[in-house]
Structure formats: C-alpha cells, structure tokens
Short mmCIF file of N, CA and C in Angstrom, two decimals:
data_model
loop_
_atom_site.label_atom_id
_atom_site.label_comp_id
_atom_site.label_asym_id
_atom_site.label_seq_id
_atom_site.Cartn_x
_atom_site.Cartn_y
_atom_site.Cartn_z
N UNK A 17 -2.40 -42.13 19.55
CA UNK A 17 -2.70 -41.58 20.90
C UNK A 17 -3.20 -40.33 20.94
N UNK A 18 -3.05 -39.83 22.24
CA UNK A 18 -3.96 -38.38 22.72
C UNK A 18 -2.70 -37.21 22.02
N UNK A 19 -1.47 -37.30 21.92
CA UNK A 19 -0.60 -36.58 21.10
C UNK A 19 -1.15 -36.40 19.31
N UNK A 20 -1.57 -37.65 18.86
CA UNK A 20 -1.61 -37.24 17.53
C UNK A 20 -3.45 -36.94 17.85
N UNK A 21 -4.34 -37.22 18.62
CA UNK A 21 -5.32 -36.08 18.45
C UNK A 21 -5.51 -34.97 18.70
N UNK A 22 -4.57 -34.51 19.63
CA UNK A 22 -4.26 -32.79 19.95
C UNK A 22 -3.47 -32.17 18.77
N UNK A 23 -2.43 -32.89 17.86
CA UNK A 23 -2.07 -32.68 16.58
C UNK A 23 -3.30 -32.18 15.80
N UNK A 24 -4.25 -33.20 15.26
CA UNK A 24 -5.34 -33.02 14.80
C UNK A 24 -6.16 -31.82 14.82
N UNK A 25 -6.58 -31.53 16.48
CA UNK A 25 -7.48 -30.30 16.69
C UNK A 25 -6.22 -29.13 16.75
N UNK A 26 -5.22 -29.09 16.33
CA UNK A 26 -4.43 -27.98 16.54
C UNK A 26 -4.22 -27.73 14.81
N UNK A 27 -4.83 -28.94 13.89
CA UNK A 27 -4.51 -28.68 12.60
C UNK A 27 -5.83 -27.94 12.11
N UNK A 28 -6.61 -28.45 12.57
CA UNK A 28 -8.33 -27.85 12.45
C UNK A 28 -8.39 -26.72 12.46
N UNK A 29 -8.17 -26.01 13.87
CA UNK A 29 -8.03 -25.29 14.46
C UNK A 29 -7.28 -23.94 13.36
N UNK A 30 -6.51 -24.28 12.70
CA UNK A 30 -6.03 -23.40 11.85
C UNK A 30 -6.35 -23.56 10.35
N UNK A 31 -6.71 -24.57 10.36
CA UNK A 31 -7.42 -24.20 9.03
C UNK A 31 -6.88 -25.79 7.65
N UNK A 32 -5.88 -26.17 9.01
CA UNK A 32 -4.81 -27.37 7.86
C UNK A 32 -5.23 -28.87 8.28
N UNK A 33 -4.68 -29.65 7.36
CA UNK A 33 -5.16 -30.97 8.22
C UNK A 33 -4.11 -31.59 8.26
N UNK A 34 -3.71 -32.65 9.39
CA UNK A 34 -3.23 -33.14 9.97
C UNK A 34 -1.96 -33.94 9.55
N UNK A 35 -2.22 -34.10 7.68
CA UNK A 35 -1.33 -34.80 6.93
C UNK A 35 -1.90 -34.07 5.56
N UNK A 36 -0.84 -33.18 5.01
CA UNK A 36 -1.29 -33.41 3.62
C UNK A 36 -0.65 -33.61 2.70
N UNK A 37 -0.99 -33.22 1.80
CA UNK A 37 -0.31 -33.55 0.26
C UNK A 37 1.36 -34.54 0.37
N UNK A 38 1.36 -35.54 0.28
CA UNK A 38 2.66 -36.39 0.21
C UNK A 38 2.97 -36.75 1.68
N UNK A 39 1.93 -36.18 2.38
CA UNK A 39 2.17 -36.41 4.42
C UNK A 39 2.66 -35.64 4.66
N UNK A 40 3.09 -34.37 4.16
CA UNK A 40 3.75 -33.54 4.78
C UNK A 40 2.89 -33.50 6.04
N UNK A 41 3.81 -32.82 7.23
CA UNK A 41 2.65 -32.61 8.58
C UNK A 41 2.63 -30.73 8.65
N UNK A 42 1.20 -30.78 8.59
CA UNK A 42 1.33 -28.82 8.33
C UNK A 42 0.75 -28.21 9.88
N UNK A 43 0.92 -29.54 10.60
CA UNK A 43 0.16 -28.50 12.21
C UNK A 43 1.25 -27.86 12.79
N UNK A 44 1.09 -26.52 13.72
CA UNK A 44 2.31 -26.06 13.95
C UNK A 44 2.75 -26.94 15.29
N UNK A 45 4.28 -26.54 15.15
CA UNK A 45 5.51 -27.31 15.74
C UNK A 45 6.09 -26.34 16.70
N UNK A 46 6.70 -26.94 17.76
CA UNK A 46 6.89 -25.91 19.03
C UNK A 46 7.76 -24.68 18.04
N UNK A 47 8.76 -24.80 16.68
CA UNK A 47 9.35 -23.99 16.02
C UNK A 47 8.76 -22.90 16.07
N UNK A 48 6.99 -23.64 15.10
CA UNK A 48 6.30 -22.27 14.40
C UNK A 48 5.64 -21.76 14.97
N UNK A 49 5.46 -21.97 16.25
CA UNK A 49 3.85 -21.61 17.09
C UNK A 49 4.07 -20.42 17.04
N UNK A 50 5.57 -20.10 16.90
CA UNK A 50 5.03 -18.37 17.56
C UNK A 50 4.28 -17.72 16.03
N UNK A 51 4.77 -18.04 14.53
CA UNK A 51 4.54 -17.92 13.92
C UNK A 51 2.42 -18.19 13.65
N UNK A 52 2.05 -18.91 13.89
CA UNK A 52 0.64 -19.78 14.05
C UNK A 52 0.02 -18.58 14.96
N UNK A 53 0.54 -18.41 16.22
CA UNK A 53 -0.18 -17.81 17.41
C UNK A 53 -0.26 -16.38 16.78
N UNK A 54 1.09 -15.35 15.25
CA UNK A 54 0.61 -14.23 15.06
C UNK A 54 0.12 -14.00 13.60
N UNK A 55 -0.44 -15.62 13.13
CA UNK A 55 -1.36 -15.11 12.35
C UNK A 55 -2.44 -15.39 12.80
N UNK A 56 -2.84 -15.64 13.81
CA UNK A 56 -4.06 -16.07 14.47
C UNK A 56 -4.67 -14.55 15.04
N UNK A 57 -3.33 -14.03 15.74
CA UNK A 57 -3.69 -12.70 16.27
C UNK A 57 -4.05 -11.15 15.41
N UNK A 58 -3.35 -11.77 13.98
CA UNK A 58 -3.57 -10.72 12.85
C UNK A 58 -4.68 -11.36 12.12
N UNK A 59 -5.07 -12.23 11.86
CA UNK A 59 -6.33 -12.68 11.20
C UNK A 59 -7.88 -11.77 12.14
N UNK A 60 -8.50 -11.63 11.54
CA UNK A 60 -9.94 -11.23 11.64
C UNK A 60 -10.58 -11.82 12.25
N UNK A 61 -11.26 -11.95 13.82
CA UNK A 61 -11.98 -12.82 14.39
C UNK A 61 -12.47 -12.91 14.20
N UNK A 62 -13.93 -11.92 13.91
CA UNK A 62 -15.47 -11.86 13.52
C UNK A 62 -15.04 -12.19 11.83
N UNK A 63 -15.88 -13.27 11.37
CA UNK A 63 -16.18 -13.76 10.28
C UNK A 63 -17.06 -12.69 9.45
N UNK A 64 -17.86 -11.88 10.05
CA UNK A 64 -18.42 -11.40 9.48
C UNK A 64 -17.58 -9.78 8.85
N UNK A 65 -16.75 -9.66 9.89
CA UNK A 65 -16.15 -8.31 9.03
C UNK A 65 -15.12 -9.00 8.34
N UNK A 66 -15.06 -7.61 7.06
CA UNK A 66 -14.30 -8.34 5.72
C UNK A 66 -13.20 -7.71 5.98
N UNK A 67 -12.14 -8.18 4.76
CA UNK A 67 -10.85 -7.40 5.12
C UNK A 67 -10.69 -6.32 4.39
N UNK A 68 -11.12 -5.87 3.76
CA UNK A 68 -11.17 -4.33 3.91
C UNK A 68 -11.22 -3.75 4.89
N UNK A 69 -12.21 -4.17 5.81
CA UNK A 69 -12.16 -2.93 7.27
C UNK A 69 -11.03 -3.32 8.21
N UNK A 70 -10.93 -4.81 7.91
CA UNK A 70 -9.60 -5.24 8.59
C UNK A 70 -8.39 -4.53 8.07
N UNK A 71 -8.00 -4.34 6.89
CA UNK A 71 -6.76 -3.69 6.53
C UNK A 71 -6.85 -2.33 6.80
N UNK A 72 -8.15 -1.40 6.79
CA UNK A 72 -8.16 0.02 6.88
C UNK A 72 -8.38 0.38 8.16
N UNK A 73 -8.49 -0.54 8.92
CA UNK A 73 -8.41 0.32 10.69
C UNK A 73 -6.98 -0.48 11.09
N UNK A 74 -6.13 -1.30 10.76
CA UNK A 74 -5.11 -2.08 10.96
C UNK A 74 -3.27 -0.83 10.38
N UNK A 75 -4.21 -0.30 9.34
CA UNK A 75 -3.22 0.07 8.50
C UNK A 75 -3.46 1.36 8.47
N UNK A 76 -4.21 2.03 8.48
CA UNK A 76 -4.85 3.67 8.34
C UNK A 76 -5.81 4.18 9.64
N UNK A 77 -6.32 2.89 10.16
CA UNK A 77 -6.97 3.28 11.51
C UNK A 77 -8.55 4.25 11.49
N UNK A 78 -8.82 3.45 9.93
CA UNK A 78 -9.78 3.87 10.03
C UNK A 78 -11.18 3.45 10.70
N UNK A 79 -11.65 3.66 11.23
CA UNK A 79 -12.52 2.45 12.21
C UNK A 79 -13.95 2.52 11.01
N UNK A 80 -14.18 0.76 11.07
CA UNK A 80 -15.06 0.66 10.10
C UNK A 80 -17.12 0.76 10.32
N UNK A 81 -16.67 1.50 11.99
CA UNK A 81 -17.97 1.65 12.86
C UNK A 81 -18.64 3.35 12.19
N UNK A 82 -17.05 4.12 12.12
CA UNK A 82 -17.51 5.29 11.51
C UNK A 82 -17.40 5.39 9.96
N UNK A 83 -18.46 4.64 9.56
CA UNK A 83 -18.96 4.35 7.82
C UNK A 83 -18.80 5.70 7.10
N UNK A 84 -18.87 6.55 7.02
CA UNK A 84 -19.20 7.81 6.21
C UNK A 84 -17.72 8.44 6.17
N UNK A 85 -16.93 8.29 7.28
CA UNK A 85 -15.64 9.11 7.63
C UNK A 85 -14.85 7.92 6.47
N UNK A 86 -14.82 6.57 6.81
CA UNK A 86 -14.01 5.67 5.90
C UNK A 86 -14.56 5.47 4.40
N UNK A 87 -15.70 5.39 4.21
CA UNK A 87 -16.10 5.98 2.51
C UNK A 87 -15.04 7.45 1.73
N UNK A 88 -15.58 7.77 2.56
CA UNK A 88 -14.84 9.65 2.38
C UNK A 88 -13.44 9.36 1.99
N UNK A 89 -12.66 8.96 3.04
CA UNK A 89 -11.36 8.84 3.31
C UNK A 89 -11.11 7.72 2.07
N UNK A 90 -11.40 6.66 1.80
CA UNK A 90 -11.20 5.95 1.16
C UNK A 90 -11.52 5.99 -0.62
N UNK A 91 -12.44 6.86 -1.05
CA UNK A 91 -12.00 7.34 -1.79
C UNK A 91 -11.47 8.53 -2.58
N UNK A 92 -11.01 9.30 -1.12
CA UNK A 92 -9.63 10.28 -1.50
C UNK A 92 -8.31 9.58 -1.43
N UNK A 93 -8.15 8.52 -0.71
CA UNK A 93 -6.88 7.85 -1.04
C UNK A 93 -6.84 6.99 -2.55
N UNK A 94 -7.96 6.97 -2.93
CA UNK A 94 -7.85 5.96 -4.38
C UNK A 94 -7.56 7.24 -5.13
N UNK A 95 -8.23 8.64 -5.03
CA UNK A 95 -7.83 9.49 -6.02
C UNK A 95 -6.53 9.87 -5.73
N UNK A 96 -5.84 9.98 -4.75
CA UNK A 96 -4.10 10.37 -4.47
C UNK A 96 -3.16 9.36 -4.99
N UNK A 97 -3.94 7.73 -5.14
CA UNK A 97 -3.27 6.88 -5.52
C UNK A 97 -3.51 6.74 -7.34
N UNK A 98 -4.16 7.64 -7.48
CA UNK A 98 -4.42 7.23 -9.04
C UNK A 98 -3.49 8.98 -9.27
N UNK A 99 -3.68 10.00 -8.87
CA UNK A 99 -2.90 11.00 -8.77
C UNK A 99 -1.60 10.54 -9.08
N UNK A 100 -0.90 9.64 -8.21
CA UNK A 100 0.24 8.94 -7.89
C UNK A 100 0.76 8.00 -9.88
N UNK A 101 -0.07 7.41 -10.16
CA UNK A 101 -0.17 6.70 -11.11
C UNK A 101 0.31 7.80 -12.04
N UNK A 102 -0.37 8.56 -12.23
CA UNK A 102 -0.31 9.83 -13.19
C UNK A 102 1.13 10.30 -12.98
N UNK A 103 1.95 10.56 -12.35
CA UNK A 103 2.63 11.19 -12.03
C UNK A 103 4.03 10.08 -12.34
N UNK A 104 3.68 8.69 -12.07
CA UNK A 104 4.64 8.05 -12.32
C UNK A 104 4.47 7.87 -14.13
N UNK A 105 3.27 7.86 -14.60
CA UNK A 105 3.32 7.95 -16.31
C UNK A 105 4.24 8.88 -16.80
N UNK A 106 3.65 10.65 -16.04
CA UNK A 106 4.22 11.49 -16.71
C UNK A 106 5.68 11.24 -16.60
N UNK A 107 6.32 10.85 -15.52
CA UNK A 107 7.55 10.86 -14.89
C UNK A 107 8.11 10.39 -16.44
N UNK A 108 7.73 9.32 -16.56
CA UNK A 108 8.10 8.01 -17.26
C UNK A 108 8.53 8.98 -19.06
N UNK A 109 7.11 9.34 -19.38
CA UNK A 109 7.03 10.27 -20.81
C UNK A 109 7.78 11.63 -20.68
N UNK A 110 7.59 12.14 -19.81
CA UNK A 110 7.72 13.77 -20.30
C UNK A 110 9.09 14.35 -19.21
N UNK A 111 9.52 13.58 -18.08
CA UNK A 111 10.47 13.98 -17.16
C UNK A 111 9.44 14.41 -15.86
N UNK A 112 10.28 14.44 -14.89
CA UNK A 112 9.93 15.12 -13.66
C UNK A 112 8.90 16.10 -13.44
N UNK A 113 7.78 15.80 -13.10
CA UNK A 113 6.43 17.02 -13.29
C UNK A 113 6.77 17.46 -11.93
N UNK A 114 6.94 16.79 -11.01
CA UNK A 114 7.26 18.01 -9.78
C UNK A 114 8.07 17.66 -8.92
N UNK A 115 8.95 17.72 -8.49
CA UNK A 115 10.12 17.68 -7.11
C UNK A 115 9.29 17.45 -5.71
N UNK A 116 8.43 18.57 -5.71
CA UNK A 116 7.75 18.46 -4.26
C UNK A 116 6.85 17.09 -4.36
N UNK A 117 5.92 16.61 -5.38
CA UNK A 117 5.03 15.93 -4.97
C UNK A 117 5.50 14.58 -4.27
N UNK A 118 4.35 13.55 -3.70
CA UNK A 118 4.62 12.65 -2.89
C UNK A 118 3.04 11.60 -2.87
N UNK A 119 3.56 10.71 -2.38
CA UNK A 119 2.05 9.81 -1.80
C UNK A 119 1.75 10.32 -0.74
N UNK A 120 0.83 10.74 0.07
CA UNK A 120 0.67 11.10 1.26
C UNK A 120 0.01 9.86 2.43
N UNK A 121 0.43 8.81 2.15
CA UNK A 121 0.08 7.47 2.63
C UNK A 121 0.65 6.49 2.57
N UNK A 122 1.30 5.79 3.95
CA UNK A 122 1.95 4.56 4.07
C UNK A 122 1.56 3.09 3.40
N UNK A 123 0.26 3.36 3.09
CA UNK A 123 -0.18 1.80 1.96
C UNK A 123 -1.19 2.50 1.23
N UNK A 124 -1.07 1.24 0.69
CA UNK A 124 -1.97 1.78 -1.39
C UNK A 124 -3.31 1.51 -0.86
N UNK A 125 -4.05 1.50 -1.96
CA UNK A 125 -5.72 1.61 -1.62
C UNK A 125 -5.86 -0.35 -1.94
N UNK A 126 -6.86 -1.20 -1.38
CA UNK A 126 -6.66 -2.32 -2.30
C UNK A 126 -7.42 -2.15 -3.11
N UNK A 127 -7.06 -3.11 -4.02
CA UNK A 127 -7.08 -2.82 -5.76
C UNK A 127 -8.66 -2.73 -5.74
N UNK A 128 -9.49 -3.41 -4.64
CA UNK A 128 -11.14 -3.82 -4.98
C UNK A 128 -12.04 -2.14 -4.75
N UNK A 129 -10.88 -1.58 -3.84
CA UNK A 129 -11.67 -0.39 -3.93
C UNK A 129 -11.28 0.94 -5.42
N UNK A 130 -10.34 0.01 -6.17
CA UNK A 130 -9.91 1.06 -7.60
C UNK A 130 -11.18 0.77 -8.74
N UNK A 131 -12.65 0.75 -7.96
CA UNK A 131 -13.76 0.87 -8.78
C UNK A 131 -14.44 2.37 -9.01
N UNK A 132 -14.99 2.54 -10.02
CA UNK A 132 -16.03 3.46 -10.28
C UNK A 132 -15.20 4.74 -10.54
N UNK A 133 -14.14 4.75 -11.32
CA UNK A 133 -13.19 5.66 -11.44
C UNK A 133 -13.89 6.58 -12.47
N UNK A 134 -15.07 6.39 -13.07
CA UNK A 134 -15.50 7.90 -14.29
C UNK A 134 -15.06 9.01 -13.44
N UNK A 135 -15.15 8.95 -11.78
CA UNK A 135 -15.03 10.48 -11.47
C UNK A 135 -14.05 11.40 -11.63
N UNK A 136 -13.10 10.37 -12.10
CA UNK A 136 -11.85 10.91 -12.24
C UNK A 136 -11.71 11.20 -14.07
N UNK A 137 -12.64 11.20 -14.56
CA UNK A 137 -12.63 11.10 -15.79
C UNK A 137 -13.54 12.81 -16.70
N UNK A 138 -13.18 13.33 -17.15
CA UNK A 138 -14.29 14.51 -18.27
C UNK A 138 -14.75 13.81 -18.69
N UNK A 139 -16.34 14.82 -18.60
CA UNK A 139 -17.20 13.93 -19.55
C UNK A 139 -16.71 14.71 -21.00
N UNK A 140 -16.59 13.77 -21.83
CA UNK A 140 -16.23 13.94 -23.70
C UNK A 140 -17.26 15.00 -24.16
N UNK A 141 -16.62 16.15 -24.84
CA UNK A 141 -17.15 17.42 -25.17
C UNK A 141 -17.62 17.03 -26.59
N UNK A 142 -16.71 16.64 -27.11
CA UNK A 142 -16.95 15.79 -28.84
C UNK A 142 -17.60 14.58 -29.11
N UNK A 143 -17.87 13.84 -28.42
CA UNK A 143 -17.76 12.50 -28.57
C UNK A 143 -16.97 11.63 -28.54
N UNK A 144 -15.50 12.36 -28.57
CA UNK A 144 -14.67 11.23 -28.16
C UNK A 144 -13.46 10.93 -29.84
N UNK A 145 -12.40 10.76 -29.33
CA UNK A 145 -11.35 11.06 -30.56
C UNK A 145 -11.05 9.66 -31.31
N UNK A 146 -10.63 9.83 -32.00
CA UNK A 146 -10.55 8.83 -32.96
C UNK A 146 -9.57 7.41 -32.20
N UNK A 147 -9.46 6.36 -33.04
CA UNK A 147 -9.31 5.56 -32.72
C UNK A 147 -7.81 5.19 -32.54
N UNK A 148 -7.15 4.95 -31.70
CA UNK A 148 -5.52 5.19 -31.32
C UNK A 148 -4.53 6.39 -30.60
N UNK A 149 -6.28 7.50 -30.68
CA UNK A 149 -5.63 8.65 -30.38
C UNK A 149 -5.59 8.35 -28.75
N UNK A 150 -4.60 9.09 -27.87
CA UNK A 150 -4.54 8.78 -26.17
C UNK A 150 -5.94 9.35 -25.73
N UNK A 151 -6.55 8.91 -24.33
CA UNK A 151 -7.78 9.56 -24.07
C UNK A 151 -6.96 10.94 -23.56
N UNK A 152 -7.37 11.70 -23.90
CA UNK A 152 -7.38 13.02 -23.33
C UNK A 152 -8.42 13.52 -22.37
N UNK A 153 -9.31 12.56 -22.38
CA UNK A 153 -10.53 13.10 -21.04
C UNK A 153 -10.07 12.62 -19.78
N UNK A 154 -9.25 12.31 -19.38
CA UNK A 154 -8.50 11.98 -18.09
C UNK A 154 -8.35 13.59 -17.30
N UNK A 155 -8.90 14.09 -16.12
CA UNK A 155 -8.46 14.88 -15.60
C UNK A 155 -7.20 14.80 -15.32
N UNK A 156 -6.30 16.41 -15.66
CA UNK A 156 -4.98 16.05 -15.32
C UNK A 156 -4.76 16.47 -13.84
N UNK A 157 -3.63 16.27 -13.12
CA UNK A 157 -3.38 16.80 -11.96
C UNK A 157 -2.07 17.53 -11.53
N UNK A 158 -2.80 19.20 -11.56
CA UNK A 158 -1.71 19.71 -11.33
C UNK A 158 -0.57 19.52 -10.24
N UNK A 159 1.08 19.32 -11.35
CA UNK A 159 1.87 19.37 -10.23
C UNK A 159 2.89 20.60 -10.09
N UNK A 160 2.91 21.11 -8.97
CA UNK A 160 3.96 22.18 -9.62
C UNK A 160 5.32 22.22 -9.78
N UNK A 161 5.91 22.56 -10.28
CA UNK A 161 7.01 22.61 -11.05
C UNK A 161 8.60 22.99 -10.29
N UNK A 162 9.30 22.91 -8.98
CA UNK A 162 10.07 23.54 -8.42
C UNK A 162 11.48 23.11 -9.26
N UNK A 163 12.53 23.58 -8.34
CA UNK A 163 13.49 23.21 -8.71
C UNK A 163 13.85 21.83 -7.95
N UNK A 164 14.86 20.93 -8.03
CA UNK A 164 15.02 19.69 -7.09
C UNK A 164 16.05 20.56 -6.66
N UNK A 165 16.03 20.15 -4.76
CA UNK A 165 17.29 20.01 -4.01
C UNK A 165 18.44 19.48 -4.12
N UNK A 166 19.87 20.55 -4.23
CA UNK A 166 20.77 20.29 -4.63
C UNK A 166 21.37 18.97 -4.06
N UNK A 167 22.00 18.30 -4.79
CA UNK A 167 22.39 16.63 -4.32
C UNK A 167 23.37 16.93 -3.19
N UNK A 168 24.09 17.90 -2.32
CA UNK A 168 24.37 17.97 -1.23
C UNK A 168 23.32 17.96 0.31
N UNK A 169 21.84 18.47 -0.32
CA UNK A 169 20.97 18.56 0.34
C UNK A 169 20.00 17.79 0.49
N UNK A 170 20.33 16.71 -0.43
CA UNK A 170 19.26 15.65 -0.86
C UNK A 170 20.09 14.11 -0.19
N UNK A 171 21.54 14.30 0.01
CA UNK A 171 22.60 13.53 1.14
C UNK A 171 22.07 13.80 2.38
N UNK A 172 22.30 14.99 2.92
CA UNK A 172 22.12 15.57 4.04
C UNK A 172 20.81 15.16 4.85
N UNK A 173 19.81 14.83 3.91
CA UNK A 173 18.21 14.45 4.08
C UNK A 173 18.05 13.01 4.28
N UNK A 174 18.99 12.43 3.75
CA UNK A 174 19.19 10.75 3.85
C UNK A 174 19.55 9.98 4.13
N UNK A 175 21.14 10.30 4.50
CA UNK A 175 22.48 9.66 4.73
C UNK A 175 22.24 9.70 6.91
N UNK A 176 22.04 8.31 7.10
CA UNK A 176 22.71 8.78 8.75
C UNK A 176 23.66 9.44 9.00
N UNK A 177 23.89 9.93 10.56
CA UNK A 177 24.85 11.33 11.46
C UNK A 177 26.09 9.96 10.79
N UNK A 178 26.56 8.68 11.04
CA UNK A 178 27.33 8.15 10.80
C UNK A 178 27.84 8.43 9.59
N UNK A 179 27.19 8.60 8.80
CA UNK A 179 27.95 8.47 7.29
C UNK A 179 28.71 10.18 6.99
N UNK A 180 28.42 11.00 8.16
CA UNK A 180 29.26 11.88 8.02
C UNK A 180 30.23 12.08 7.24
N UNK A 181 30.87 11.40 7.49
CA UNK A 181 32.08 11.15 6.56
C UNK A 181 32.62 10.67 5.06
N UNK A 182 31.39 10.32 4.46
CA UNK A 182 31.38 10.38 3.37
C UNK A 182 31.12 11.78 2.57
N UNK A 183 30.84 12.43 3.14
CA UNK A 183 30.78 14.11 2.49
C UNK A 183 31.89 14.77 2.74
N UNK A 184 31.76 15.97 1.74
CA UNK A 184 32.85 17.19 1.58
C UNK A 184 32.86 17.66 3.34
N UNK A 185 34.00 17.73 4.30
CA UNK A 185 33.93 17.88 5.57
C UNK A 185 33.16 19.11 5.70
N UNK A 186 32.97 20.92 5.38
CA UNK A 186 32.20 21.57 5.68
C UNK A 186 30.70 21.01 5.69
N UNK A 187 30.10 20.16 4.94
CA UNK A 187 29.00 19.47 4.97
C UNK A 187 28.68 18.73 5.71
N UNK A 188 29.11 17.69 6.27
CA UNK A 188 29.47 16.62 7.21
C UNK A 188 29.70 17.18 8.26
N UNK A 189 30.07 18.12 8.93
CA UNK A 189 29.60 18.38 10.02
C UNK A 189 28.55 19.47 10.29
N UNK A 190 27.67 19.02 9.55
CA UNK A 190 26.08 19.96 9.52
C UNK A 190 25.01 18.75 9.86
N UNK A 191 25.83 17.35 9.85
CA UNK A 191 25.33 16.06 10.52
C UNK A 191 25.23 16.21 11.76
#
C-alpha cells in the first residue's frame, strides 16, 4: 500500500533498500528517525565536496574556500602529528623526552594527508646506512626536558572540586 511506498522512498533516499539481506527492515522507524536525520544533517550535501574538506571544516574550522590557508595548516597539522609519533616512540624507548610537549590539535589529520613525508627527512650525506641500521636520516624534534609537575600539582589540575576530600587537607582547601 501507500505505507510501503513511503518506506521504500525513505529507504532509497537514505541509500538503503526496503528489505535487506535476510528480510531485515533497513528503513528508518520512529525510534531511529532522529539518528537518521542526524546522519543526513552531518553528511556533506554537495557531492562534489570531498570528505577531506568536510572533515577539516567541521573539526578544525578550515574553510575549503581559503585553499592556501587550509593547505598550509594541513601540512603543519601533519608535521605536528609526526612529531607526536616521534615523541611516543622516544617515550617508549628512552623515557619521557618532555613533560611540556602536547599535540596542539583536538583531532588527528586524515590518513590520506600522511603522504609526501620526505620533507620530514634529511637528505642522506653518505649514501645511507647498512642494512638493518636504524634510519638516522629522520629529522629530530627537539623536546625540552623540564621537571615533571609534583604529583599533588598534577592531581589539582585534573581532579574536579568535588574530589577535594581525596587530597591532603592543606592541598584540598586550594580547590
């Protein structure tokens, strides 16, 4: 009837079929219509617009219209991410290199932007090393080695005020 036609139209609009594998209903119901609307709202509306543009605009506020600014920031973002990978690798192999270093972005770059990383490598001066040697051509990222915050200062910076009772009385009063 008319209800089946409406369900099929809704399924076609959402990219689903009215009855999928095993006869399971894939059309939005009243229970999941909010989720379907949210998905359609978040999905890029312009098919010519790339997911990359959509991601960087919604997550970092980089407008695709300002191409030069976006490309420059994207490379800096990748460089910061590579620096973070370097910090983690050094942390596990040599201990904490810096107590002050942090990744300055809320989101990682897309993996599709982790290309052409040769700018992060120095040109080999002697034709490279022996097989099995570590790649020493990777540019080092200088991390400043500061003393860590005292443990009570760390707790003061992360605990909510409701947790003041968990700290020694003189320190808990600072919250």
